[in-house]
């Protein structure tokens, strides 16, 4: 078995992704000679023909624009994150740019069990609902919504639909619901020290988090139902007259 080179010398593959059709998407990066203009790009290898298609000049990726992350939604659209905050959707053979706010670097893309697309950046996270529609709805999560850090490097999900974000301050877990809440995990919970760089859910539902100083394993558990607080009588009147009750309340 021999390796076969498909790129010219000097080109480096920054990210590689396989879509549901078996096609391989490749983000390439070429260092700028003597401070000149970069020649970054994207190519797609078709397994049925064995042809590597380089997208021509004029498509949304090139020069200093770098494709940093890939994902696919349920409709078969391929999503590409860029290094200046925008994201592309490859739909029906064409690229469509969906701008993000700010100039964030897209660190990771993740499609969850509900079909929503999550975009991790160094300025927070965006959740894209119904990404297959013409104009999908976007919801932003930042420290203002309860994240421990706006710098999010990776995303994964447990079997119960909870979303885990790897940040420079640990792991943030977003619990699903009409009003989602966020729980923070740090080294005080046993997480390895250092910023979280990688997150993965294995076939058994166990979560793995890679940090700058180690690897951590988490077995998610269902939430335990909380017992309702005891109801105590704090005041009582009989025919309008106060009846003596303990200041602490009585059952």
mmCIF file of N, CA, C and O in Angstrom, residues 3-51:
data_model
loop_
_atom_site.group_PDB
_atom_site.id
_atom_site.type_symbol
_atom_site.label_atom_id
_atom_site.label_comp_id
_atom_site.label_asym_id
_atom_site.label_seq_id
_atom_site.Cartn_x
_atom_site.Cartn_y
_atom_site.Cartn_z
ATOM 1 N N UNK A 3 1.212 5.644 -0.386
ATOM 2 C CA UNK A 3 0.559 6.938 -0.294
ATOM 3 C C UNK A 3 0.662 7.640 -1.641
ATOM 4 O O UNK A 3 1.639 7.483 -2.383
ATOM 5 N N UNK A 4 -0.373 8.448 -1.959
ATOM 6 C CA UNK A 4 -0.345 9.236 -3.188
ATOM 7 C C UNK A 4 -0.588 10.691 -2.835
ATOM 8 O O UNK A 4 -1.583 11.025 -2.188
ATOM 9 N N UNK A 5 0.296 11.561 -3.248
ATOM 10 C CA UNK A 5 0.159 12.985 -2.960
ATOM 11 C C UNK A 5 -0.861 13.600 -3.903
ATOM 12 O O UNK A 5 -0.862 13.343 -5.110
ATOM 13 N N UNK A 6 -1.764 14.435 -3.337
ATOM 14 C CA UNK A 6 -2.777 15.091 -4.160
ATOM 15 C C UNK A 6 -2.598 16.604 -4.154
ATOM 16 O O UNK A 6 -3.353 17.322 -4.809
ATOM 17 N N UNK A 7 -1.633 17.101 -3.396
ATOM 18 C CA UNK A 7 -1.389 18.535 -3.351
ATOM 19 C C UNK A 7 0.067 18.820 -3.694
ATOM 20 O O UNK A 7 0.944 17.981 -3.508
ATOM 21 N N UNK A 8 0.300 20.033 -4.136
ATOM 22 C CA UNK A 8 1.649 20.434 -4.489
ATOM 23 C C UNK A 8 2.466 20.686 -3.228
ATOM 24 O O UNK A 8 1.927 20.943 -2.158
ATOM 25 N N UNK A 9 3.766 20.616 -3.371
ATOM 26 C CA UNK A 9 4.650 20.886 -2.244
ATOM 27 C C UNK A 9 4.429 22.313 -1.755
ATOM 28 O O UNK A 9 4.241 23.235 -2.547
ATOM 29 N N UNK A 10 4.454 22.499 -0.454
ATOM 30 C CA UNK A 10 4.249 23.819 0.125
ATOM 31 C C UNK A 10 2.845 24.052 0.618
ATOM 32 O O UNK A 10 2.605 24.941 1.428
ATOM 33 N N UNK A 11 1.886 23.266 0.119
ATOM 34 C CA UNK A 11 0.509 23.387 0.596
ATOM 35 C C UNK A 11 0.333 22.531 1.843
ATOM 36 O O UNK A 11 0.760 21.377 1.870
ATOM 37 N N UNK A 12 -0.322 23.077 2.854
ATOM 38 C CA UNK A 12 -0.596 22.295 4.053
ATOM 39 C C UNK A 12 -2.097 22.169 4.233
ATOM 40 O O UNK A 12 -2.851 23.120 3.985
ATOM 41 N N UNK A 13 -2.545 20.982 4.648
ATOM 42 C CA UNK A 13 -3.968 20.748 4.889
ATOM 43 C C UNK A 13 -4.294 21.224 6.300
ATOM 44 O O UNK A 13 -3.759 20.705 7.280
ATOM 45 N N UNK A 14 -5.174 22.208 6.408
ATOM 46 C CA UNK A 14 -5.525 22.765 7.717
ATOM 47 C C UNK A 14 -6.652 21.965 8.360
ATOM 48 O O UNK A 14 -6.648 21.745 9.565
ATOM 49 N N UNK A 15 -7.640 21.511 7.584
ATOM 50 C CA UNK A 15 -8.774 20.735 8.109
ATOM 51 C C UNK A 15 -9.280 19.815 7.020
ATOM 52 O O UNK A 15 -9.233 20.147 5.830
ATOM 53 N N UNK A 16 -9.769 18.621 7.425
ATOM 54 C CA UNK A 16 -10.297 17.627 6.489
ATOM 55 C C UNK A 16 -11.629 17.122 7.027
ATOM 56 O O UNK A 16 -11.786 16.922 8.239
ATOM 57 N N UNK A 17 -12.621 16.925 6.135
ATOM 58 C CA UNK A 17 -13.961 16.524 6.562
ATOM 59 C C UNK A 17 -14.589 15.621 5.509
ATOM 60 O O UNK A 17 -14.437 15.855 4.301
ATOM 61 N N UNK A 18 -15.289 14.574 5.960
ATOM 62 C CA UNK A 18 -16.019 13.696 5.052
ATOM 63 C C UNK A 18 -17.512 13.923 5.215
ATOM 64 O O UNK A 18 -18.046 13.865 6.334
ATOM 65 N N UNK A 19 -18.224 14.189 4.108
ATOM 66 C CA UNK A 19 -19.666 14.371 4.199
ATOM 67 C C UNK A 19 -20.390 13.042 4.011
ATOM 68 O O UNK A 19 -19.760 11.993 3.837
ATOM 69 N N UNK A 20 -21.733 13.061 4.073
ATOM 70 C CA UNK A 20 -22.508 11.822 4.048
ATOM 71 C C UNK A 20 -22.436 11.100 2.712
ATOM 72 O O UNK A 20 -22.737 9.912 2.632
ATOM 73 N N UNK A 21 -22.026 11.783 1.652
ATOM 74 C CA UNK A 21 -21.881 11.137 0.349
ATOM 75 C C UNK A 21 -20.528 10.471 0.189
ATOM 76 O O UNK A 21 -20.282 9.809 -0.824
ATOM 77 N N UNK A 22 -19.644 10.656 1.174
ATOM 78 C CA UNK A 22 -18.294 10.109 1.086
ATOM 79 C C UNK A 22 -17.297 11.070 0.490
ATOM 80 O O UNK A 22 -16.107 10.749 0.376
ATOM 81 N N UNK A 23 -17.744 12.258 0.086
ATOM 82 C CA UNK A 23 -16.829 13.252 -0.462
ATOM 83 C C UNK A 23 -15.934 13.810 0.646
ATOM 84 O O UNK A 23 -16.370 13.965 1.789
ATOM 85 N N UNK A 24 -14.698 14.107 0.307
ATOM 86 C CA UNK A 24 -13.725 14.640 1.251
ATOM 87 C C UNK A 24 -13.492 16.115 0.960
ATOM 88 O O UNK A 24 -13.137 16.493 -0.155
ATOM 89 N N UNK A 25 -13.713 16.940 1.986
ATOM 90 C CA UNK A 25 -13.478 18.373 1.883
ATOM 91 C C UNK A 25 -12.140 18.690 2.566
ATOM 92 O O UNK A 25 -11.871 18.213 3.662
ATOM 93 N N UNK A 26 -11.338 19.514 1.903
ATOM 94 C CA UNK A 26 -9.995 19.804 2.393
ATOM 95 C C UNK A 26 -9.770 21.309 2.381
ATOM 96 O O UNK A 26 -9.966 21.972 1.353
ATOM 97 N N UNK A 27 -9.387 21.844 3.538
ATOM 98 C CA UNK A 27 -8.982 23.245 3.635
ATOM 99 C C UNK A 27 -7.468 23.308 3.541
ATOM 100 O O UNK A 27 -6.770 22.606 4.274
ATOM 101 N N UNK A 28 -6.955 24.134 2.638
ATOM 102 C CA UNK A 28 -5.510 24.221 2.440
ATOM 103 C C UNK A 28 -5.003 25.608 2.792
ATOM 104 O O UNK A 28 -5.716 26.605 2.687
ATOM 105 N N UNK A 29 -3.757 25.627 3.208
ATOM 106 C CA UNK A 29 -3.121 26.871 3.617
ATOM 107 C C UNK A 29 -1.729 26.913 3.020
ATOM 108 O O UNK A 29 -0.951 25.964 3.171
ATOM 109 N N UNK A 30 -1.414 28.003 2.352
ATOM 110 C CA UNK A 30 -0.091 28.180 1.763
ATOM 111 C C UNK A 30 0.542 29.419 2.384
ATOM 112 O O UNK A 30 -0.036 30.515 2.297
ATOM 113 N N UNK A 31 1.682 29.298 3.057
ATOM 114 C CA UNK A 31 2.334 30.476 3.647
ATOM 115 C C UNK A 31 2.621 31.535 2.601
ATOM 116 O O UNK A 31 2.952 31.237 1.456
ATOM 117 N N UNK A 32 2.448 32.792 3.007
ATOM 118 C CA UNK A 32 2.696 33.898 2.075
ATOM 119 C C UNK A 32 4.194 34.105 1.898
ATOM 120 O O UNK A 32 4.912 34.295 2.878
ATOM 121 N N UNK A 33 4.693 34.073 0.687
ATOM 122 C CA UNK A 33 6.136 34.302 0.466
ATOM 123 C C UNK A 33 6.494 35.774 0.657
ATOM 124 O O UNK A 33 5.858 36.654 0.083
ATOM 125 N N UNK A 34 7.492 36.015 1.505
ATOM 126 C CA UNK A 34 8.001 37.370 1.718
ATOM 127 C C UNK A 34 6.905 38.363 2.093
ATOM 128 O O UNK A 34 6.893 39.507 1.632
ATOM 129 N N UNK A 35 5.957 37.872 2.909
ATOM 130 C CA UNK A 35 4.902 38.774 3.368
ATOM 131 C C UNK A 35 3.844 39.078 2.323
ATOM 132 O O UNK A 35 3.047 40.005 2.496
ATOM 133 N N UNK A 36 3.801 38.324 1.246
ATOM 134 C CA UNK A 36 2.813 38.573 0.198
ATOM 135 C C UNK A 36 1.441 38.009 0.544
ATOM 136 O O UNK A 36 1.156 37.676 1.694
ATOM 137 N N UNK A 37 0.579 37.887 -0.463
ATOM 138 C CA UNK A 37 -0.789 37.418 -0.268
ATOM 139 C C UNK A 37 -0.809 35.896 -0.182
ATOM 140 O O UNK A 37 -0.162 35.210 -0.975
ATOM 141 N N UNK A 38 -1.547 35.389 0.791
ATOM 142 C CA UNK A 38 -1.680 33.942 0.924
ATOM 143 C C UNK A 38 -2.521 33.384 -0.227
ATOM 144 O O UNK A 38 -3.229 34.112 -0.911
ATOM 145 N N UNK A 39 -2.467 32.074 -0.399
ATOM 146 C CA UNK A 39 -3.262 31.421 -1.439
ATOM 147 C C UNK A 39 -4.052 30.270 -0.817
ATOM 148 O O UNK A 39 -3.962 29.130 -1.259
ATOM 149 N N UNK A 40 -4.794 30.570 0.256
ATOM 150 C CA UNK A 40 -5.603 29.545 0.904
ATOM 151 C C UNK A 40 -6.723 29.098 -0.024
ATOM 152 O O UNK A 40 -7.100 29.798 -0.960
ATOM 153 N N UNK A 41 -7.286 27.941 0.259
ATOM 154 C CA UNK A 41 -8.362 27.457 -0.601
ATOM 155 C C UNK A 41 -9.081 26.256 -0.023
ATOM 156 O O UNK A 41 -8.773 25.779 1.075
ATOM 157 N N UNK A 42 -10.058 25.768 -0.771
ATOM 158 C CA UNK A 42 -10.839 24.580 -0.414
ATOM 159 C C UNK A 42 -10.949 23.699 -1.642
ATOM 160 O O UNK A 42 -11.109 24.186 -2.768
ATOM 161 N N UNK A 43 -10.864 22.387 -1.421
ATOM 162 C CA UNK A 43 -11.033 21.433 -2.504
ATOM 163 C C UNK A 43 -11.968 20.320 -2.035
ATOM 164 O O UNK A 43 -12.144 20.103 -0.831
ATOM 165 N N UNK A 44 -12.579 19.634 -2.984
ATOM 166 C CA UNK A 44 -13.505 18.540 -2.687
ATOM 167 C C UNK A 44 -13.136 17.342 -3.553
ATOM 168 O O UNK A 44 -13.075 17.441 -4.772
ATOM 169 N N UNK A 45 -12.876 16.218 -2.881
ATOM 170 C CA UNK A 45 -12.547 14.985 -3.597
ATOM 171 C C UNK A 45 -13.803 14.139 -3.737
ATOM 172 O O UNK A 45 -14.468 13.815 -2.745
ATOM 173 N N UNK A 46 -14.154 13.801 -4.970
ATOM 174 C CA UNK A 46 -15.356 13.015 -5.274
ATOM 175 C C UNK A 46 -14.986 11.535 -5.314
ATOM 176 O O UNK A 46 -14.208 11.114 -6.173
ATOM 177 N N UNK A 47 -15.529 10.686 -4.396
ATOM 178 C CA UNK A 47 -15.141 9.277 -4.381
ATOM 179 C C UNK A 47 -15.633 8.496 -5.592
ATOM 180 O O UNK A 47 -15.057 7.466 -5.943
ATOM 181 N N UNK A 48 -16.698 8.979 -6.242
ATOM 182 C CA UNK A 48 -17.236 8.239 -7.395
ATOM 183 C C UNK A 48 -16.370 8.407 -8.632
ATOM 184 O O UNK A 48 -16.325 7.517 -9.490
ATOM 185 N N UNK A 49 -15.678 9.533 -8.749
ATOM 186 C CA UNK A 49 -14.845 9.790 -9.926
ATOM 187 C C UNK A 49 -13.363 9.814 -9.603
ATOM 188 O O UNK A 49 -12.528 9.701 -10.506
ATOM 189 N N UNK A 50 -13.034 9.988 -8.312
ATOM 190 C CA UNK A 50 -11.638 10.116 -7.932
ATOM 191 C C UNK A 50 -11.039 11.456 -8.303
ATOM 192 O O UNK A 50 -9.816 11.619 -8.266
ATOM 193 N N UNK A 51 -11.905 12.421 -8.641
ATOM 194 C CA UNK A 51 -11.430 13.739 -9.071
ATOM 195 C C UNK A 51 -11.383 14.683 -7.873
ATOM 196 O O UNK A 51 -12.325 14.745 -7.076
#
